[in-house]
mmCIF file of C-alpha atoms in Angstrom:
data_model
loop_
_atom_site.group_PDB
_atom_site.id
_atom_site.type_symbol
_atom_site.label_atom_id
_atom_site.label_comp_id
_atom_site.label_asym_id
_atom_site.label_seq_id
_atom_site.Cartn_x
_atom_site.Cartn_y
_atom_site.Cartn_z
ATOM 1 C CA MET A 1 -51.954 -103.227 156.928
ATOM 2 C CA ILE A 2 -48.932 -101.996 154.923
ATOM 3 C CA ASN A 3 -47.392 -98.658 156.025
ATOM 4 C CA GLY A 4 -50.594 -98.094 157.938
ATOM 5 C CA LEU A 5 -52.646 -98.551 154.753
ATOM 6 C CA ILE A 6 -55.104 -101.292 153.903
ATOM 7 C CA ALA A 7 -53.435 -104.425 152.450
ATOM 8 C CA PRO A 8 -54.021 -105.142 148.736
ATOM 9 C CA HIS A 9 -56.641 -107.713 147.769
ATOM 10 C CA GLY A 10 -55.098 -111.097 148.555
ATOM 11 C CA GLY A 11 -52.383 -109.555 150.734
ATOM 12 C CA GLU A 12 -49.831 -108.304 148.191
ATOM 13 C CA LEU A 13 -49.684 -106.461 144.878
ATOM 14 C CA ILE A 14 -49.153 -108.877 141.999
ATOM 15 C CA ILE A 15 -47.036 -106.908 139.517
ATOM 16 C CA ASN A 16 -46.926 -108.464 136.028
ATOM 17 C CA MET A 17 -44.752 -105.877 134.253
ATOM 18 C CA ALA A 18 -41.527 -107.410 132.998
ATOM 19 C CA GLY A 19 -38.239 -105.748 133.938
ATOM 20 C CA GLU A 20 -35.804 -104.443 131.325
ATOM 21 C CA SER A 21 -33.716 -107.604 130.862
ATOM 22 C CA GLU A 22 -36.819 -109.823 130.922
ATOM 23 C CA ARG A 23 -38.466 -107.612 128.289
ATOM 24 C CA ALA A 24 -35.543 -108.117 125.922
ATOM 25 C CA GLU A 25 -35.729 -111.869 126.468
ATOM 26 C CA LEU A 26 -39.505 -111.935 125.899
ATOM 27 C CA HIS A 27 -39.202 -109.906 122.685
ATOM 28 C CA GLU A 28 -36.715 -112.451 121.403
ATOM 29 C CA ARG A 29 -38.890 -115.394 122.433
ATOM 30 C CA ALA A 30 -42.008 -113.842 120.909
ATOM 31 C CA ARG A 31 -40.483 -114.057 117.426
ATOM 32 C CA SER A 32 -41.270 -117.776 117.359
ATOM 33 C CA LEU A 33 -44.652 -117.641 119.115
ATOM 34 C CA ALA A 34 -48.166 -117.663 117.687
ATOM 35 C CA GLN A 35 -49.745 -114.200 117.811
ATOM 36 C CA VAL A 36 -53.141 -113.284 119.243
ATOM 37 C CA GLU A 37 -54.365 -109.747 118.588
ATOM 38 C CA VAL A 38 -55.923 -107.949 121.546
ATOM 39 C CA GLY A 39 -58.412 -105.067 121.401
ATOM 40 C CA SER A 40 -58.686 -101.910 123.483
ATOM 41 C CA ARG A 41 -60.389 -103.572 126.470
ATOM 42 C CA GLN A 42 -57.719 -106.265 126.742
ATOM 43 C CA LEU A 43 -54.980 -103.642 126.309
ATOM 44 C CA ALA A 44 -56.471 -101.807 129.289
ATOM 45 C CA ASP A 45 -56.680 -105.111 131.180
ATOM 46 C CA LEU A 46 -53.003 -105.757 130.435
ATOM 47 C CA GLU A 47 -52.073 -102.393 131.946
ATOM 48 C CA MET A 48 -54.146 -103.132 135.047
ATOM 49 C CA LEU A 49 -52.485 -106.560 135.320
ATOM 50 C CA ALA A 50 -49.036 -105.039 134.762
ATOM 51 C CA ILE A 51 -49.313 -102.500 137.602
ATOM 52 C CA GLY A 52 -51.050 -104.753 140.140
ATOM 53 C CA ALA A 53 -54.457 -103.062 140.021
ATOM 54 C CA TYR A 54 -56.110 -106.456 139.411
ATOM 55 C CA SER A 55 -54.297 -108.187 142.309
ATOM 56 C CA PRO A 56 -54.389 -111.079 143.097
ATOM 57 C CA ILE A 57 -55.010 -111.938 139.429
ATOM 58 C CA GLY A 58 -51.850 -112.688 137.468
ATOM 59 C CA GLY A 59 -53.331 -112.945 133.985
ATOM 60 C CA PHE A 60 -56.489 -113.617 132.021
ATOM 61 C CA MET A 61 -58.767 -115.950 133.959
ATOM 62 C CA ASN A 62 -58.454 -119.710 133.695
ATOM 63 C CA LYS A 63 -61.604 -121.799 133.607
ATOM 64 C CA ALA A 64 -61.911 -122.249 137.379
ATOM 65 C CA ASP A 65 -61.571 -118.527 138.138
ATOM 66 C CA TYR A 66 -63.825 -117.575 135.228
ATOM 67 C CA LEU A 67 -66.633 -119.868 136.382
ATOM 68 C CA GLY A 68 -66.164 -118.794 140.001
ATOM 69 C CA SER A 69 -66.359 -115.128 139.075
ATOM 70 C CA VAL A 70 -69.379 -115.519 136.797
ATOM 71 C CA ASN A 71 -71.382 -117.907 138.960
ATOM 72 C CA ASP A 72 -70.722 -116.780 142.531
ATOM 73 C CA MET A 73 -68.517 -113.664 142.330
ATOM 74 C CA HIS A 74 -65.502 -115.365 143.931
ATOM 75 C CA LEU A 75 -62.227 -116.685 142.542
ATOM 76 C CA SER A 76 -61.332 -120.351 142.933
ATOM 77 C CA ASN A 77 -59.262 -119.423 146.019
ATOM 78 C CA GLY A 78 -62.354 -117.974 147.723
ATOM 79 C CA LEU A 79 -61.519 -114.279 147.305
ATOM 80 C CA PRO A 80 -64.312 -111.977 146.075
ATOM 81 C CA TRP A 81 -64.114 -111.010 142.384
ATOM 82 C CA SER A 82 -67.286 -110.010 140.583
ATOM 83 C CA VAL A 83 -66.322 -109.303 136.941
ATOM 84 C CA PRO A 84 -64.460 -111.830 134.741
ATOM 85 C CA ILE A 85 -61.183 -110.694 133.163
ATOM 86 C CA THR A 86 -60.989 -112.633 129.920
ATOM 87 C CA LEU A 87 -59.188 -113.020 126.609
ATOM 88 C CA SER A 88 -61.192 -114.513 123.755
ATOM 89 C CA THR A 89 -60.253 -115.887 120.364
ATOM 90 C CA THR A 90 -61.963 -117.642 117.475
ATOM 91 C CA SER A 91 -62.549 -121.384 117.463
ATOM 92 C CA GLU A 92 -60.296 -121.594 114.396
ATOM 93 C CA GLN A 93 -57.344 -119.890 116.083
ATOM 94 C CA ALA A 94 -57.935 -121.725 119.362
ATOM 95 C CA ALA A 95 -57.619 -125.058 117.538
ATOM 96 C CA THR A 96 -54.002 -124.170 116.668
ATOM 97 C CA LEU A 97 -53.057 -123.309 120.267
ATOM 98 C CA LYS A 98 -52.072 -125.839 122.929
ATOM 99 C CA GLU A 99 -52.461 -125.631 126.687
ATOM 100 C CA GLY A 100 -49.023 -125.208 128.263
ATOM 101 C CA SER A 101 -47.679 -123.277 125.276
ATOM 102 C CA GLN A 102 -46.929 -119.563 125.118
ATOM 103 C CA ILE A 103 -48.433 -116.934 122.814
ATOM 104 C CA ALA A 104 -47.544 -113.356 121.901
ATOM 105 C CA LEU A 105 -50.292 -110.822 122.583
ATOM 106 C CA VAL A 106 -50.043 -108.003 120.039
ATOM 107 C CA ASN A 107 -51.999 -104.822 119.333
ATOM 108 C CA ALA A 108 -53.659 -103.948 116.009
ATOM 109 C CA GLN A 109 -50.319 -102.709 114.639
ATOM 110 C CA GLY A 110 -48.649 -106.016 115.494
ATOM 111 C CA THR A 111 -46.587 -104.564 118.366
ATOM 112 C CA LEU A 112 -45.838 -107.021 121.156
ATOM 113 C CA GLN A 113 -47.694 -106.179 124.379
ATOM 114 C CA ALA A 114 -47.288 -109.323 126.483
ATOM 115 C CA VAL A 115 -46.338 -112.975 126.484
ATOM 116 C CA MET A 116 -48.955 -115.315 127.915
ATOM 117 C CA THR A 117 -48.722 -118.936 129.013
ATOM 118 C CA ILE A 118 -51.934 -120.786 128.108
ATOM 119 C CA GLU A 119 -53.078 -122.460 131.305
ATOM 120 C CA SER A 120 -56.528 -123.329 130.007
ATOM 121 C CA LYS A 121 -58.504 -123.085 126.776
ATOM 122 C CA PHE A 122 -62.255 -123.414 127.078
ATOM 123 C CA GLY A 123 -65.620 -122.694 125.557
ATOM 124 C CA TYR A 124 -68.171 -120.705 127.526
ATOM 125 C CA ASP A 125 -71.835 -119.718 127.572
ATOM 126 C CA LYS A 126 -72.122 -116.081 126.453
ATOM 127 C CA GLN A 127 -75.755 -115.781 127.470
ATOM 128 C CA LEU A 128 -74.989 -117.161 130.920
ATOM 129 C CA GLU A 129 -72.174 -114.639 131.380
ATOM 130 C CA ALA A 130 -74.475 -111.837 130.217
ATOM 131 C CA SER A 131 -77.348 -112.826 132.506
ATOM 132 C CA ARG A 132 -75.124 -113.303 135.571
ATOM 133 C CA VAL A 133 -72.686 -110.407 135.201
ATOM 134 C CA TYR A 134 -74.950 -107.836 133.532
ATOM 135 C CA ARG A 135 -78.332 -109.146 134.748
ATOM 136 C CA THR A 136 -79.667 -109.027 131.192
ATOM 137 C CA THR A 137 -79.209 -110.821 127.867
ATOM 138 C CA ASP A 138 -80.264 -107.723 125.918
ATOM 139 C CA GLU A 139 -77.629 -107.030 123.261
ATOM 140 C CA ALA A 140 -78.493 -103.313 123.468
ATOM 141 C CA HIS A 141 -76.625 -103.293 126.798
ATOM 142 C CA PRO A 142 -73.060 -102.119 125.980
ATOM 143 C CA GLY A 143 -71.411 -104.746 128.186
ATOM 144 C CA VAL A 144 -73.522 -107.583 126.813
ATOM 145 C CA LYS A 145 -72.785 -106.406 123.263
ATOM 146 C CA VAL A 146 -69.041 -106.822 123.903
ATOM 147 C CA VAL A 147 -69.531 -110.378 125.199
ATOM 148 C CA TYR A 148 -71.704 -111.397 122.233
ATOM 149 C CA GLU A 149 -69.227 -109.973 119.701
ATOM 150 C CA GLN A 150 -66.095 -111.565 121.125
ATOM 151 C CA GLY A 151 -64.611 -114.959 120.172
ATOM 152 C CA ASP A 152 -66.166 -118.275 121.181
ATOM 153 C CA VAL A 153 -63.140 -119.628 123.081
ATOM 154 C CA LEU A 154 -61.445 -118.130 126.133
ATOM 155 C CA LEU A 155 -57.719 -118.398 126.815
ATOM 156 C CA GLY A 156 -56.629 -118.247 130.426
ATOM 157 C CA GLY A 157 -53.210 -117.994 132.000
ATOM 158 C CA PRO A 158 -50.511 -115.733 133.454
ATOM 159 C CA VAL A 159 -49.046 -112.837 131.478
ATOM 160 C CA ARG A 160 -45.771 -110.944 131.475
ATOM 161 C CA VAL A 161 -46.388 -107.481 130.067
ATOM 162 C CA VAL A 162 -43.617 -105.910 127.976
ATOM 163 C CA ALA A 163 -45.266 -102.669 126.802
ATOM 164 C CA LEU A 164 -48.118 -100.362 127.765
ATOM 165 C CA GLN A 165 -50.294 -98.300 125.466
ATOM 166 C CA GLN A 166 -49.828 -94.569 124.981
ATOM 167 C CA GLN A 167 -49.950 -93.055 128.445
ATOM 168 C CA ALA A 168 -52.581 -90.306 128.313
ATOM 169 C CA PHE A 169 -52.818 -88.173 131.487
ATOM 170 C CA ALA A 170 -49.319 -89.330 132.425
ATOM 171 C CA LYS A 171 -49.000 -86.983 135.418
ATOM 172 C CA TYR A 172 -52.145 -88.497 136.945
ATOM 173 C CA ARG A 173 -51.463 -92.120 135.964
ATOM 174 C CA PHE A 174 -50.365 -93.446 139.347
ATOM 175 C CA THR A 175 -49.822 -97.170 139.813
ATOM 176 C CA PRO A 176 -51.128 -98.752 143.018
ATOM 177 C CA THR A 177 -47.550 -98.674 144.331
ATOM 178 C CA GLN A 178 -47.277 -94.951 143.579
ATOM 179 C CA SER A 179 -50.673 -94.020 145.026
ATOM 180 C CA ARG A 180 -49.894 -95.940 148.199
ATOM 181 C CA GLN A 181 -46.597 -94.077 148.458
ATOM 182 C CA ALA A 182 -48.411 -90.732 147.989
ATOM 183 C CA PHE A 183 -50.925 -91.601 150.725
ATOM 184 C CA ALA A 184 -48.147 -92.696 153.102
ATOM 185 C CA GLU A 185 -46.158 -89.498 152.479
ATOM 186 C CA ARG A 186 -49.196 -87.480 153.534
ATOM 187 C CA GLY A 187 -49.728 -89.625 156.608
ATOM 188 C CA TRP A 188 -53.081 -90.869 155.320
ATOM 189 C CA LYS A 189 -54.367 -94.205 156.641
ATOM 190 C CA ARG A 190 -58.104 -93.893 156.025
ATOM 191 C CA VAL A 191 -58.549 -92.997 152.346
ATOM 192 C CA VAL A 192 -61.866 -92.857 150.478
ATOM 193 C CA GLY A 193 -61.932 -93.611 146.747
ATOM 194 C CA PHE A 194 -64.431 -92.086 144.336
ATOM 195 C CA GLN A 195 -65.187 -93.676 140.953
ATOM 196 C CA THR A 196 -66.571 -91.520 138.170
ATOM 197 C CA ARG A 197 -66.916 -91.457 134.402
ATOM 198 C CA ASN A 198 -68.741 -88.093 134.452
ATOM 199 C CA PRO A 199 -67.904 -84.510 135.411
ATOM 200 C CA VAL A 200 -68.285 -83.873 139.135
ATOM 201 C CA HIS A 201 -71.380 -81.781 139.812
ATOM 202 C CA ARG A 202 -72.599 -80.417 143.136
ATOM 203 C CA ALA A 203 -74.269 -83.678 144.170
ATOM 204 C CA HIS A 204 -71.001 -85.614 143.704
ATOM 205 C CA GLU A 205 -69.037 -82.865 145.447
ATOM 206 C CA TYR A 206 -71.422 -83.024 148.394
ATOM 207 C CA ILE A 207 -71.046 -86.768 148.961
ATOM 208 C CA GLN A 208 -67.272 -86.610 148.494
ATOM 209 C CA LYS A 209 -67.019 -83.902 151.126
ATOM 210 C CA CYS A 210 -69.361 -85.749 153.485
ATOM 211 C CA ALA A 211 -67.041 -88.753 153.198
ATOM 212 C CA LEU A 212 -63.961 -86.561 153.563
ATOM 213 C CA GLU A 213 -65.242 -85.374 156.956
ATOM 214 C CA THR A 214 -64.615 -88.865 158.346
ATOM 215 C CA VAL A 215 -61.343 -89.948 156.661
ATOM 216 C CA ASP A 216 -57.822 -88.622 156.109
ATOM 217 C CA GLY A 217 -57.984 -88.064 152.367
ATOM 218 C CA LEU A 218 -59.996 -88.398 149.149
ATOM 219 C CA TYR A 219 -58.693 -90.209 146.069
ATOM 220 C CA LEU A 220 -60.678 -88.774 143.146
ATOM 221 C CA HIS A 221 -60.118 -91.570 140.669
ATOM 222 C CA PRO A 222 -61.964 -91.144 137.358
ATOM 223 C CA LEU A 223 -62.021 -93.999 134.870
ATOM 224 C CA VAL A 224 -60.328 -93.085 131.563
ATOM 225 C CA GLY A 225 -60.505 -96.402 129.695
ATOM 226 C CA ASP A 226 -63.172 -97.276 127.100
ATOM 227 C CA THR A 227 -66.603 -95.758 127.745
ATOM 228 C CA LYS A 228 -69.778 -95.443 125.669
ATOM 229 C CA GLY A 229 -69.640 -93.133 122.664
ATOM 230 C CA ASP A 230 -72.044 -90.638 124.237
ATOM 231 C CA ASP A 231 -70.098 -90.315 127.505
ATOM 232 C CA ILE A 232 -68.145 -87.070 127.916
ATOM 233 C CA PRO A 233 -64.545 -87.541 126.646
ATOM 234 C CA ALA A 234 -61.905 -88.166 129.299
ATOM 235 C CA ASP A 235 -59.818 -85.086 128.453
ATOM 236 C CA VAL A 236 -62.814 -82.798 128.981
ATOM 237 C CA ARG A 237 -63.685 -84.526 132.249
ATOM 238 C CA MET A 238 -60.107 -84.123 133.483
ATOM 239 C CA GLN A 239 -60.298 -80.362 132.878
ATOM 240 C CA CYS A 240 -63.509 -80.302 134.940
ATOM 241 C CA TYR A 241 -61.829 -82.121 137.830
ATOM 242 C CA GLU A 242 -58.827 -79.787 137.719
ATOM 243 C CA VAL A 243 -60.860 -76.559 137.941
ATOM 244 C CA LEU A 244 -63.071 -78.026 140.644
ATOM 245 C CA LEU A 245 -60.161 -79.120 142.844
ATOM 246 C CA GLU A 246 -58.355 -75.831 142.280
ATOM 247 C CA ASN A 247 -61.294 -73.780 143.534
ATOM 248 C CA TYR A 248 -63.308 -75.854 145.993
ATOM 249 C CA TYR A 249 -61.195 -78.571 147.666
ATOM 250 C CA PRO A 250 -58.370 -78.427 150.221
ATOM 251 C CA ALA A 251 -55.229 -79.286 148.250
ATOM 252 C CA ASP A 252 -53.683 -81.315 151.078
ATOM 253 C CA ARG A 253 -56.725 -83.565 151.477
ATOM 254 C CA VAL A 254 -57.334 -84.680 147.880
ATOM 255 C CA ILE A 255 -55.318 -86.523 145.213
ATOM 256 C CA LEU A 256 -56.502 -86.769 141.602
ATOM 257 C CA GLY A 257 -55.468 -89.899 139.716
ATOM 258 C CA VAL A 258 -56.812 -91.851 136.744
ATOM 259 C CA LEU A 259 -57.991 -95.453 136.430
ATOM 260 C CA PRO A 260 -56.992 -96.915 133.022
ATOM 261 C CA ALA A 261 -59.608 -99.704 133.138
ATOM 262 C CA ALA A 262 -62.405 -100.045 130.580
ATOM 263 C CA MET A 263 -65.978 -99.419 131.679
ATOM 264 C CA ARG A 264 -68.188 -102.523 131.782
ATOM 265 C CA TYR A 265 -71.546 -100.955 132.781
ATOM 266 C CA ALA A 266 -72.214 -103.970 134.984
ATOM 267 C CA GLY A 267 -74.002 -101.990 137.682
ATOM 268 C CA PRO A 268 -73.924 -103.762 141.071
ATOM 269 C CA ARG A 269 -71.190 -106.224 140.077
ATOM 270 C CA GLU A 270 -69.050 -103.386 138.793
ATOM 271 C CA ALA A 271 -69.463 -101.545 142.109
ATOM 272 C CA ILE A 272 -67.702 -104.489 143.785
ATOM 273 C CA PHE A 273 -65.093 -104.586 140.997
ATOM 274 C CA HIS A 274 -64.423 -100.859 141.348
ATOM 275 C CA ALA A 275 -64.115 -101.174 145.121
ATOM 276 C CA LEU A 276 -61.591 -104.021 144.913
ATOM 277 C CA MET A 277 -59.416 -102.110 142.454
ATOM 278 C CA ARG A 278 -59.405 -99.068 144.773
ATOM 279 C CA LYS A 279 -58.431 -101.365 147.644
ATOM 280 C CA ASN A 280 -55.345 -102.262 145.608
ATOM 281 C CA TYR A 281 -54.622 -98.570 145.111
ATOM 282 C CA GLY A 282 -54.644 -98.147 148.912
ATOM 283 C CA CYS A 283 -58.187 -96.935 149.620
ATOM 284 C CA SER A 284 -59.729 -98.149 152.872
ATOM 285 C CA HIS A 285 -63.186 -96.798 151.949
ATOM 286 C CA PHE A 286 -65.152 -96.524 148.716
ATOM 287 C CA ILE A 287 -68.117 -94.304 147.868
ATOM 288 C CA VAL A 288 -71.102 -96.077 146.303
ATOM 289 C CA GLY A 289 -73.760 -93.693 145.087
ATOM 290 C CA ARG A 290 -77.016 -93.966 143.202
ATOM 291 C CA ASP A 291 -77.030 -96.402 140.230
ATOM 292 C CA HIS A 292 -73.286 -97.021 140.404
ATOM 293 C CA ALA A 293 -71.875 -98.081 136.991
ATOM 294 C CA GLY A 294 -75.404 -98.262 135.635
ATOM 295 C CA VAL A 295 -76.703 -97.745 132.118
ATOM 296 C CA GLY A 296 -80.256 -97.402 130.843
ATOM 297 C CA ASN A 297 -82.845 -98.974 133.147
ATOM 298 C CA TYR A 298 -81.153 -102.328 133.692
ATOM 299 C CA TYR A 299 -80.507 -101.891 137.438
ATOM 300 C CA GLY A 300 -82.447 -100.685 140.440
ATOM 301 C CA THR A 301 -81.437 -97.326 141.889
ATOM 302 C CA TYR A 302 -79.697 -98.850 144.909
ATOM 303 C CA ASP A 303 -78.879 -102.375 143.698
ATOM 304 C CA ALA A 304 -75.182 -101.440 143.915
ATOM 305 C CA HIS A 305 -75.677 -100.836 147.661
ATOM 306 C CA TYR A 306 -77.509 -104.095 148.294
ATOM 307 C CA ILE A 307 -74.920 -106.338 146.593
ATOM 308 C CA PHE A 308 -72.303 -105.618 149.282
ATOM 309 C CA ALA A 309 -74.445 -107.589 151.766
ATOM 310 C CA GLU A 310 -73.722 -110.727 149.690
ATOM 311 C CA PHE A 311 -70.029 -110.656 150.671
ATOM 312 C CA ASP A 312 -68.068 -111.409 153.817
ATOM 313 C CA PRO A 313 -66.867 -107.906 154.867
ATOM 314 C CA ALA A 314 -63.539 -109.352 156.061
ATOM 315 C CA LYS A 315 -62.843 -110.936 152.655
ATOM 316 C CA LEU A 316 -63.948 -107.799 150.828
ATOM 317 C CA GLY A 317 -61.677 -105.759 153.070
ATOM 318 C CA ILE A 318 -62.630 -102.285 151.820
ATOM 319 C CA THR A 319 -65.464 -100.400 153.575
ATOM 320 C CA PRO A 320 -68.305 -99.151 151.335
ATOM 321 C CA MET A 321 -69.838 -95.739 152.068
ATOM 322 C CA PHE A 322 -73.392 -95.629 150.759
ATOM 323 C CA PHE A 323 -75.047 -92.394 149.664
ATOM 324 C CA ASP A 324 -78.606 -91.751 148.530
ATOM 325 C CA HIS A 325 -79.510 -89.428 145.666
ATOM 326 C CA THR A 326 -78.451 -85.896 146.637
ATOM 327 C CA PHE A 327 -79.707 -82.506 145.453
ATOM 328 C CA PHE A 328 -79.948 -78.837 146.405
ATOM 329 C CA CYS A 329 -83.114 -78.089 148.389
ATOM 330 C CA ARG A 330 -84.248 -74.471 148.161
ATOM 331 C CA ALA A 331 -86.337 -74.816 151.333
ATOM 332 C CA CYS A 332 -83.361 -76.196 153.300
ATOM 333 C CA ASP A 333 -81.108 -73.744 151.430
ATOM 334 C CA SER A 334 -78.435 -76.447 151.252
ATOM 335 C CA MET A 335 -77.380 -79.708 149.646
ATOM 336 C CA ALA A 336 -79.343 -82.628 151.077
ATOM 337 C CA SER A 337 -80.663 -86.122 150.418
ATOM 338 C CA SER A 338 -83.863 -87.990 151.145
ATOM 339 C CA LYS A 339 -82.252 -88.983 154.458
ATOM 340 C CA THR A 340 -81.850 -85.374 155.607
ATOM 341 C CA CYS A 341 -84.434 -83.282 153.725
ATOM 342 C CA PRO A 342 -88.134 -83.212 154.764
ATOM 343 C CA HIS A 343 -89.349 -81.268 151.698
ATOM 344 C CA ASN A 344 -90.920 -82.625 148.538
ATOM 345 C CA SER A 345 -89.340 -82.549 145.095
ATOM 346 C CA ASP A 346 -90.913 -79.197 144.219
ATOM 347 C CA HIS A 347 -88.167 -77.597 146.314
ATOM 348 C CA HIS A 348 -85.328 -79.622 144.803
ATOM 349 C CA VAL A 349 -83.048 -78.455 141.994
ATOM 350 C CA ALA A 350 -83.085 -81.516 139.766
ATOM 351 C CA LEU A 351 -82.051 -81.570 136.110
ATOM 352 C CA SER A 352 -81.957 -84.541 133.743
ATOM 353 C CA GLY A 353 -78.768 -85.273 131.855
ATOM 354 C CA THR A 354 -80.602 -84.427 128.620
ATOM 355 C CA LYS A 355 -81.699 -81.035 129.972
ATOM 356 C CA VAL A 356 -78.162 -80.228 131.159
ATOM 357 C CA ARG A 357 -76.695 -81.112 127.745
ATOM 358 C CA GLN A 358 -79.283 -78.914 126.010
ATOM 359 C CA MET A 359 -78.380 -75.976 128.254
ATOM 360 C CA LEU A 360 -74.652 -76.429 127.760
ATOM 361 C CA GLN A 361 -74.990 -76.767 123.976
ATOM 362 C CA VAL A 362 -76.566 -73.299 123.715
ATOM 363 C CA GLY A 363 -74.025 -71.827 126.140
ATOM 364 C CA GLU A 364 -76.464 -71.558 129.034
ATOM 365 C CA MET A 365 -75.104 -72.045 132.548
ATOM 366 C CA PRO A 366 -76.974 -74.605 134.675
ATOM 367 C CA PRO A 367 -78.046 -73.272 138.088
ATOM 368 C CA ARG A 368 -75.141 -72.808 140.545
ATOM 369 C CA GLU A 369 -76.973 -75.213 142.839
ATOM 370 C CA PHE A 370 -76.486 -77.942 140.220
ATOM 371 C CA SER A 371 -73.005 -77.273 138.850
ATOM 372 C CA ARG A 372 -70.066 -75.063 139.749
ATOM 373 C CA PRO A 373 -69.730 -72.340 137.062
ATOM 374 C CA GLU A 374 -66.073 -73.243 136.449
ATOM 375 C CA VAL A 375 -67.097 -76.813 135.566
ATOM 376 C CA ALA A 376 -69.996 -75.647 133.388
ATOM 377 C CA SER A 377 -67.648 -73.266 131.529
ATOM 378 C CA VAL A 378 -65.306 -76.151 130.635
ATOM 379 C CA LEU A 379 -68.243 -78.194 129.331
ATOM 380 C CA ILE A 380 -69.713 -75.283 127.327
ATOM 381 C CA GLU A 381 -66.335 -74.611 125.710
ATOM 382 C CA ALA A 382 -65.900 -78.310 124.856
ATOM 383 C CA MET A 383 -69.319 -78.442 123.192
ATOM 384 C CA ARG A 384 -68.399 -75.439 121.025
ATOM 385 C CA GLN A 385 -65.440 -77.280 119.555
ATOM 386 C CA PRO A 386 -66.085 -78.863 116.139
ATOM 387 C CA VAL A 387 -66.234 -82.649 116.162
ATOM 388 C CA ALA A 388 -63.022 -84.074 114.685
#
């Protein structure tokens, strides 16, 4: 425990952001280093590494940690870690790079982002990574597609980050150090984290509030890194969260922050990944709902619940809170789930995502039992805006 809060994964936050004098030195050194361009996912990874959200990882994974993560969801030191954090390059570029040397990681504009020491350089089996991490080799899966399209050689080693990307949602962009400080200032010890990449509808609100009954505070922590093209844009989602919290949540029991990580859509494995990151942010508990981090029909409805049984709870550290599919039951006249409602689906207010989008596109409000009108109004207004 640190200030009464759960300890970070591995015991301490590993901060990889260079200080001011070190940044100047690294900029100077980078002038003579080979450059490797990094894309949006790696830029997000660099931010997570810089602020300690990926603790205890200090850089892109070396071969031992990569294989441990892919094959048995643990790092080489035995700590749980279910999704590999990698930097790829082409075979041609890799041939010019030596283990033990340093490289400059730059964005598409050539701006220095980090200096990395190459600890290991290795080939890898893309289909194996896909089948283990994503449970499919289907290139239609968005996570698998990324793996198949990336370079054939992985570079692993520690990084020192010198710059972060444009900081959207700056007032909500708390580092793990800052979120822990905010929890401590409020006297929170038991904090439940909630991951989302969607607007919060009544079902999500219900499970958040159920969890909030048993802990000190809720950390509503939407992911704002890369998502699929058909996911609702982050700025629209943030407006939805703001109006919801303003009208329906106790201000002293909830903090809204953003998670800069990219979405992997790895289902069960990503549920573990999301939980470990929230542990670093100071959450003692983590909500796992139906089809967590799922996409299409690649995962079973509750596979993300079952995977937690594969880990030593003491090593995982954070406590999962499992929730079944929830809905409004007209016979019960309340929100409920299959655990608490005896009535069949004829009494349940259930709408598909497609149906909800169709209603919003024509300016029609979904039933109040499905979505708060303030949230629906934000979504209707967003859909009226011309596509840029």
